[in-house]
Amino acid sequence: HAARYSLKNGIMALGPGGFYFEKFIARVFELQGFDVATNIFVEGNCISHELDVVVEKNGELSMVECKFHSSQNNKTDVKVPMYILSRFNDVKFETYHLFEKNNQFSKCWLVTNSKFTTEAIKFGECSDMSLLSWDYPIGNSLKDILDREHIFPITILSALTKAEIAILLNKNIVTCQQILDNPLVLNDLK
């Protein structure tokens, strides 16, 4: 329980904005075999959009929108998937050159670090949106994926100060594995 609590708080500590949470989610997709890109600007049918994360695997291009809450009590309500769906509908018939090929978005994800309301889940499922939250879907929730894939945000490392974490985050180091893969990034911490 302590480790889970620490993991949940570690993800909350990626705030206060959603920027580092988006980077963390991109890394979660990447570690599951997806090609990923963050903060992509695309022209939709009606307007232009900045997409948090774009992922591709087996020819399937997906937009991933992240909803970060700095409090565990905040739930993602039905207005969020409704809004994301309207954005998806604006981009899904356009062709984009991403990951070195032309492709169209065929899937839309909504990812949050907290929980969804019942109505948000109902609407998301009905709209064929892929939903991912701390505890949803059962068996393949964010918590389950992080546990299974051993993905931990650097914010759970109690040996690091907030200032040191900020330095690493600024270098796009968001997971503990990135430090293990390249320990030299710690040199910047003196």
PDB file of C-alpha atoms in Angstrom:
ATOM      1  CA  HIS A   1       0.000   0.000   0.000  1.00  0.00           C
ATOM      2  CA  ALA A   2       2.829   2.430   0.844  1.00  0.00           C
ATOM      3  CA  ALA A   3       4.417   1.889  -2.579  1.00  0.00           C
ATOM      4  CA  ARG A   4       1.081   2.457  -4.341  1.00  0.00           C
ATOM      5  CA  TYR A   5       0.467   5.595  -2.290  1.00  0.00           C
ATOM      6  CA  SER A   6       3.975   6.779  -3.141  1.00  0.00           C
ATOM      7  CA  LEU A   7       3.406   6.061  -6.860  1.00  0.00           C
ATOM      8  CA  LYS A   8       0.098   7.932  -6.900  1.00  0.00           C
ATOM      9  CA  ASN A   9       1.672  10.899  -5.094  1.00  0.00           C
ATOM     10  CA  GLY A  10       4.690  10.715  -7.375  1.00  0.00           C
ATOM     11  CA  ILE A  11       2.394  11.173 -10.360  1.00  0.00           C
ATOM     12  CA  MET A  12       0.606  14.063  -8.611  1.00  0.00           C
ATOM     13  CA  ALA A  13       4.050  15.622  -8.056  1.00  0.00           C
ATOM     14  CA  LEU A  14       4.530  15.797 -11.843  1.00  0.00           C
ATOM     15  CA  GLY A  15       2.282  18.885 -11.620  1.00  0.00           C
ATOM     16  CA  PRO A  16       1.166  21.551 -11.046  1.00  0.00           C
ATOM     17  CA  GLY A  17       0.558  21.806 -14.810  1.00  0.00           C
ATOM     18  CA  GLY A  18      -0.007  18.833 -17.068  1.00  0.00           C
ATOM     19  CA  PHE A  19       3.179  19.204 -19.122  1.00  0.00           C
ATOM     20  CA  TYR A  20       5.331  16.592 -17.334  1.00  0.00           C
ATOM     21  CA  PHE A  21       2.352  14.268 -16.915  1.00  0.00           C
ATOM     22  CA  GLU A  22       2.004  14.344 -20.735  1.00  0.00           C
ATOM     23  CA  LYS A  23       5.720  13.489 -21.075  1.00  0.00           C
ATOM     24  CA  PHE A  24       5.285  10.670 -18.547  1.00  0.00           C
ATOM     25  CA  ILE A  25       2.251   9.253 -20.400  1.00  0.00           C
ATOM     26  CA  ALA A  26       4.169   9.455 -23.696  1.00  0.00           C
ATOM     27  CA  ARG A  27       6.916   7.384 -22.042  1.00  0.00           C
ATOM     28  CA  VAL A  28       4.317   4.855 -20.774  1.00  0.00           C
ATOM     29  CA  PHE A  29       3.083   4.370 -24.364  1.00  0.00           C
ATOM     30  CA  GLU A  30       6.651   4.214 -25.687  1.00  0.00           C
ATOM     31  CA  LEU A  31       7.578   1.492 -23.203  1.00  0.00           C
ATOM     32  CA  GLN A  32       4.605  -0.506 -24.510  1.00  0.00           C
ATOM     33  CA  GLY A  33       5.985  -0.456 -28.060  1.00  0.00           C
ATOM     34  CA  PHE A  34       4.306   2.645 -29.500  1.00  0.00           C
ATOM     35  CA  ASP A  35       6.033   5.340 -31.532  1.00  0.00           C
ATOM     36  CA  VAL A  36       5.300   8.592 -29.703  1.00  0.00           C
ATOM     37  CA  ALA A  37       5.423  12.335 -30.247  1.00  0.00           C
ATOM     38  CA  THR A  38       4.316  15.087 -27.870  1.00  0.00           C
ATOM     39  CA  ASN A  39       2.814  18.541 -28.347  1.00  0.00           C
ATOM     40  CA  ILE A  40       1.983  18.115 -32.030  1.00  0.00           C
ATOM     41  CA  PHE A  41       0.144  20.863 -33.917  1.00  0.00           C
ATOM     42  CA  VAL A  42      -2.285  19.714 -36.606  1.00  0.00           C
ATOM     43  CA  GLU A  43      -4.820  21.419 -38.848  1.00  0.00           C
ATOM     44  CA  GLY A  44      -8.245  19.917 -38.368  1.00  0.00           C
ATOM     45  CA  ASN A  45     -11.177  20.305 -40.751  1.00  0.00           C
ATOM     46  CA  CYS A  46     -12.361  23.391 -38.839  1.00  0.00           C
ATOM     47  CA  ILE A  47      -9.519  24.645 -36.629  1.00  0.00           C
ATOM     48  CA  SER A  48      -5.939  23.834 -35.619  1.00  0.00           C
ATOM     49  CA  HIS A  49      -5.242  21.720 -32.560  1.00  0.00           C
ATOM     50  CA  GLU A  50      -2.316  21.055 -30.262  1.00  0.00           C
ATOM     51  CA  LEU A  51      -2.403  17.371 -29.392  1.00  0.00           C
ATOM     52  CA  ASP A  52      -0.815  16.333 -26.073  1.00  0.00           C
ATOM     53  CA  VAL A  53       0.525  12.994 -27.305  1.00  0.00           C
ATOM     54  CA  VAL A  54       0.308  11.218 -30.650  1.00  0.00           C
ATOM     55  CA  VAL A  55       1.033   7.478 -30.754  1.00  0.00           C
ATOM     56  CA  GLU A  56       1.288   4.910 -33.514  1.00  0.00           C
ATOM     57  CA  LYS A  57       1.497   1.129 -33.384  1.00  0.00           C
ATOM     58  CA  ASN A  58       0.773  -1.417 -36.106  1.00  0.00           C
ATOM     59  CA  GLY A  59      -0.353   1.332 -38.481  1.00  0.00           C
ATOM     60  CA  GLU A  60      -2.955   2.648 -36.033  1.00  0.00           C
ATOM     61  CA  LEU A  61      -2.536   6.357 -35.341  1.00  0.00           C
ATOM     62  CA  SER A  62      -4.069   7.659 -32.112  1.00  0.00           C
ATOM     63  CA  MET A  63      -4.388  11.019 -30.431  1.00  0.00           C
ATOM     64  CA  VAL A  64      -3.925  10.891 -26.660  1.00  0.00           C
ATOM     65  CA  GLU A  65      -5.279  13.747 -24.569  1.00  0.00           C
ATOM     66  CA  CYS A  66      -4.099  13.983 -20.973  1.00  0.00           C
ATOM     67  CA  LYS A  67      -6.124  15.434 -18.115  1.00  0.00           C
ATOM     68  CA  PHE A  68      -3.931  16.134 -15.116  1.00  0.00           C
ATOM     69  CA  HIS A  69      -5.445  16.797 -11.668  1.00  0.00           C
ATOM     70  CA  SER A  70      -3.261  18.113  -8.864  1.00  0.00           C
ATOM     71  CA  SER A  71      -5.708  16.676  -6.315  1.00  0.00           C
ATOM     72  CA  GLN A  72      -6.834  13.056  -6.066  1.00  0.00           C
ATOM     73  CA  ASN A  73     -10.316  14.271  -5.187  1.00  0.00           C
ATOM     74  CA  ASN A  74     -10.829  15.855  -8.602  1.00  0.00           C
ATOM     75  CA  LYS A  75     -12.524  13.511 -11.037  1.00  0.00           C
ATOM     76  CA  THR A  76     -12.613  13.883 -14.797  1.00  0.00           C
ATOM     77  CA  ASP A  77     -16.265  14.523 -15.595  1.00  0.00           C
ATOM     78  CA  VAL A  78     -18.323  13.926 -18.755  1.00  0.00           C
ATOM     79  CA  LYS A  79     -17.545  17.360 -20.228  1.00  0.00           C
ATOM     80  CA  VAL A  80     -13.924  16.291 -20.832  1.00  0.00           C
ATOM     81  CA  PRO A  81     -14.560  13.234 -23.083  1.00  0.00           C
ATOM     82  CA  MET A  82     -17.274  15.240 -24.890  1.00  0.00           C
ATOM     83  CA  TYR A  83     -14.762  17.999 -25.601  1.00  0.00           C
ATOM     84  CA  ILE A  84     -12.015  15.546 -26.624  1.00  0.00           C
ATOM     85  CA  LEU A  85     -14.446  13.713 -28.945  1.00  0.00           C
ATOM     86  CA  SER A  86     -15.298  16.955 -30.748  1.00  0.00           C
ATOM     87  CA  ARG A  87     -11.573  17.602 -31.275  1.00  0.00           C
ATOM     88  CA  PHE A  88     -11.079  14.021 -32.511  1.00  0.00           C
ATOM     89  CA  ASN A  89     -13.994  14.454 -34.933  1.00  0.00           C
ATOM     90  CA  ASP A  90     -12.300  17.577 -36.319  1.00  0.00           C
ATOM     91  CA  VAL A  91      -9.027  15.744 -37.095  1.00  0.00           C
ATOM     92  CA  LYS A  92     -10.043  12.172 -37.931  1.00  0.00           C
ATOM     93  CA  PHE A  93     -10.777  12.660 -41.651  1.00  0.00           C
ATOM     94  CA  GLU A  94      -7.597  14.620 -42.342  1.00  0.00           C
ATOM     95  CA  THR A  95      -4.330  12.993 -43.432  1.00  0.00           C
ATOM     96  CA  TYR A  96      -1.157  13.843 -41.523  1.00  0.00           C
ATOM     97  CA  HIS A  97       2.497  13.096 -42.159  1.00  0.00           C
ATOM     98  CA  LEU A  98       3.568  11.635 -38.825  1.00  0.00           C
ATOM     99  CA  PHE A  99       6.184   9.003 -38.002  1.00  0.00           C
ATOM    100  CA  GLU A 100       7.505   9.291 -41.561  1.00  0.00           C
ATOM    101  CA  LYS A 101       4.297   8.263 -43.288  1.00  0.00           C
ATOM    102  CA  ASN A 102       0.882   9.620 -44.182  1.00  0.00           C
ATOM    103  CA  ASN A 103      -1.873   8.412 -41.920  1.00  0.00           C
ATOM    104  CA  GLN A 104      -5.234   9.286 -40.405  1.00  0.00           C
ATOM    105  CA  PHE A 105      -6.237   9.176 -36.758  1.00  0.00           C
ATOM    106  CA  SER A 106      -8.306   6.077 -36.081  1.00  0.00           C
ATOM    107  CA  LYS A 107      -8.371   6.157 -32.290  1.00  0.00           C
ATOM    108  CA  CYS A 108      -8.727   8.624 -29.476  1.00  0.00           C
ATOM    109  CA  TRP A 109      -7.485   8.205 -25.906  1.00  0.00           C
ATOM    110  CA  LEU A 110      -8.309  10.180 -22.780  1.00  0.00           C
ATOM    111  CA  VAL A 111      -5.833   9.630 -19.947  1.00  0.00           C
ATOM    112  CA  THR A 112      -6.102  11.053 -16.443  1.00  0.00           C
ATOM    113  CA  ASN A 113      -4.036  10.610 -13.302  1.00  0.00           C
ATOM    114  CA  SER A 114      -7.170  10.618 -11.131  1.00  0.00           C
ATOM    115  CA  LYS A 115     -10.539   8.972 -11.760  1.00  0.00           C
ATOM    116  CA  PHE A 116     -13.449   9.305 -14.167  1.00  0.00           C
ATOM    117  CA  THR A 117     -17.025   9.962 -13.133  1.00  0.00           C
ATOM    118  CA  THR A 118     -19.517   7.221 -14.056  1.00  0.00           C
ATOM    119  CA  GLU A 119     -21.007   9.484 -16.748  1.00  0.00           C
ATOM    120  CA  ALA A 120     -17.550  10.140 -18.250  1.00  0.00           C
ATOM    121  CA  ILE A 121     -16.947   6.386 -18.541  1.00  0.00           C
ATOM    122  CA  LYS A 122     -20.410   5.811 -19.982  1.00  0.00           C
ATOM    123  CA  PHE A 123     -19.949   8.531 -22.620  1.00  0.00           C
ATOM    124  CA  GLY A 124     -16.360   7.532 -23.424  1.00  0.00           C
ATOM    125  CA  GLU A 125     -17.260   3.867 -23.933  1.00  0.00           C
ATOM    126  CA  CYS A 126     -20.341   4.741 -25.990  1.00  0.00           C
ATOM    127  CA  SER A 127     -18.167   7.003 -28.194  1.00  0.00           C
ATOM    128  CA  ASP A 128     -15.537   4.293 -28.714  1.00  0.00           C
ATOM    129  CA  MET A 129     -12.927   6.362 -26.885  1.00  0.00           C
ATOM    130  CA  SER A 130     -10.106   4.577 -25.055  1.00  0.00           C
ATOM    131  CA  LEU A 131     -10.158   5.673 -21.422  1.00  0.00           C
ATOM    132  CA  LEU A 132      -7.277   5.279 -19.000  1.00  0.00           C
ATOM    133  CA  SER A 133      -7.299   6.448 -15.392  1.00  0.00           C
ATOM    134  CA  TRP A 134      -5.680   5.488 -12.125  1.00  0.00           C
ATOM    135  CA  ASP A 135      -8.232   2.693 -11.628  1.00  0.00           C
ATOM    136  CA  TYR A 136      -9.873   2.226 -15.061  1.00  0.00           C
ATOM    137  CA  PRO A 137     -10.191  -0.034 -16.999  1.00  0.00           C
ATOM    138  CA  ILE A 138     -10.124  -2.777 -14.388  1.00  0.00           C
ATOM    139  CA  GLY A 139      -7.040  -4.955 -14.897  1.00  0.00           C
ATOM    140  CA  ASN A 140      -5.410  -2.527 -17.345  1.00  0.00           C
ATOM    141  CA  SER A 141      -5.624   0.782 -15.492  1.00  0.00           C
ATOM    142  CA  LEU A 142      -2.763   3.258 -15.256  1.00  0.00           C
ATOM    143  CA  LYS A 143      -1.872   1.757 -11.855  1.00  0.00           C
ATOM    144  CA  ASP A 144      -1.889  -1.776 -13.366  1.00  0.00           C
ATOM    145  CA  ILE A 145       0.286  -0.772 -16.345  1.00  0.00           C
ATOM    146  CA  LEU A 146       2.824   1.026 -14.144  1.00  0.00           C
ATOM    147  CA  ASP A 147       3.025  -1.963 -11.783  1.00  0.00           C
ATOM    148  CA  ARG A 148       3.282  -4.503 -14.613  1.00  0.00           C
ATOM    149  CA  GLU A 149       5.808  -2.555 -16.713  1.00  0.00           C
ATOM    150  CA  HIS A 150       7.738  -1.225 -13.664  1.00  0.00           C
ATOM    151  CA  ILE A 151       7.373   2.398 -14.779  1.00  0.00           C
ATOM    152  CA  PHE A 152       7.997   4.897 -12.004  1.00  0.00           C
ATOM    153  CA  PRO A 153       8.089   8.701 -12.162  1.00  0.00           C
ATOM    154  CA  ILE A 154      11.312  10.278 -10.879  1.00  0.00           C
ATOM    155  CA  THR A 155       9.135  12.196  -8.404  1.00  0.00           C
ATOM    156  CA  ILE A 156       8.930   9.072  -6.199  1.00  0.00           C
ATOM    157  CA  LEU A 157      12.676   9.237  -5.488  1.00  0.00           C
ATOM    158  CA  SER A 158      12.799  10.600  -1.944  1.00  0.00           C
ATOM    159  CA  ALA A 159      16.573  11.110  -2.169  1.00  0.00           C
ATOM    160  CA  LEU A 160      16.072  13.929  -4.693  1.00  0.00           C
ATOM    161  CA  THR A 161      15.161  17.480  -3.713  1.00  0.00           C
ATOM    162  CA  LYS A 162      12.398  19.375  -5.523  1.00  0.00           C
ATOM    163  CA  ALA A 163      15.095  21.466  -7.221  1.00  0.00           C
ATOM    164  CA  GLU A 164      16.929  18.340  -8.422  1.00  0.00           C
ATOM    165  CA  ILE A 165      13.682  16.843  -9.723  1.00  0.00           C
ATOM    166  CA  ALA A 166      12.990  20.117 -11.582  1.00  0.00           C
ATOM    167  CA  ILE A 167      16.434  19.917 -13.249  1.00  0.00           C
ATOM    168  CA  LEU A 168      15.779  16.347 -14.426  1.00  0.00           C
ATOM    169  CA  LEU A 169      12.225  17.128 -15.599  1.00  0.00           C
ATOM    170  CA  ASN A 170      13.592  20.050 -17.621  1.00  0.00           C
ATOM    171  CA  LYS A 171      15.813  17.522 -19.412  1.00  0.00           C
ATOM    172  CA  ASN A 172      12.705  15.383 -20.158  1.00  0.00           C
ATOM    173  CA  ILE A 173      13.819  12.761 -17.638  1.00  0.00           C
ATOM    174  CA  VAL A 174      10.445  11.630 -16.261  1.00  0.00           C
ATOM    175  CA  THR A 175      10.965   7.949 -15.359  1.00  0.00           C
ATOM    176  CA  CYS A 176      13.416   6.213 -13.055  1.00  0.00           C
ATOM    177  CA  GLN A 177      14.348   3.886 -15.943  1.00  0.00           C
ATOM    178  CA  GLN A 178      15.705   6.870 -17.900  1.00  0.00           C
ATOM    179  CA  ILE A 179      18.153   7.521 -15.048  1.00  0.00           C
ATOM    180  CA  LEU A 180      19.169   3.834 -14.996  1.00  0.00           C
ATOM    181  CA  ASP A 181      19.643   3.900 -18.785  1.00  0.00           C
ATOM    182  CA  ASN A 182      21.798   7.039 -18.613  1.00  0.00           C
ATOM    183  CA  PRO A 183      23.207   7.644 -15.093  1.00  0.00           C
ATOM    184  CA  LEU A 184      25.277  10.557 -16.431  1.00  0.00           C
ATOM    185  CA  VAL A 185      22.130  12.745 -16.287  1.00  0.00           C
ATOM    186  CA  LEU A 186      22.729  12.842 -12.527  1.00  0.00           C
ATOM    187  CA  ASN A 187      25.970  14.772 -13.113  1.00  0.00           C
ATOM    188  CA  ASP A 188      23.847  17.891 -13.668  1.00  0.00           C
ATOM    189  CA  LEU A 189      22.690  17.637 -10.060  1.00  0.00           C
ATOM    190  CA  LYS A 190      26.245  18.270  -8.718  1.00  0.00           C
TER     191      LYS A 190
END
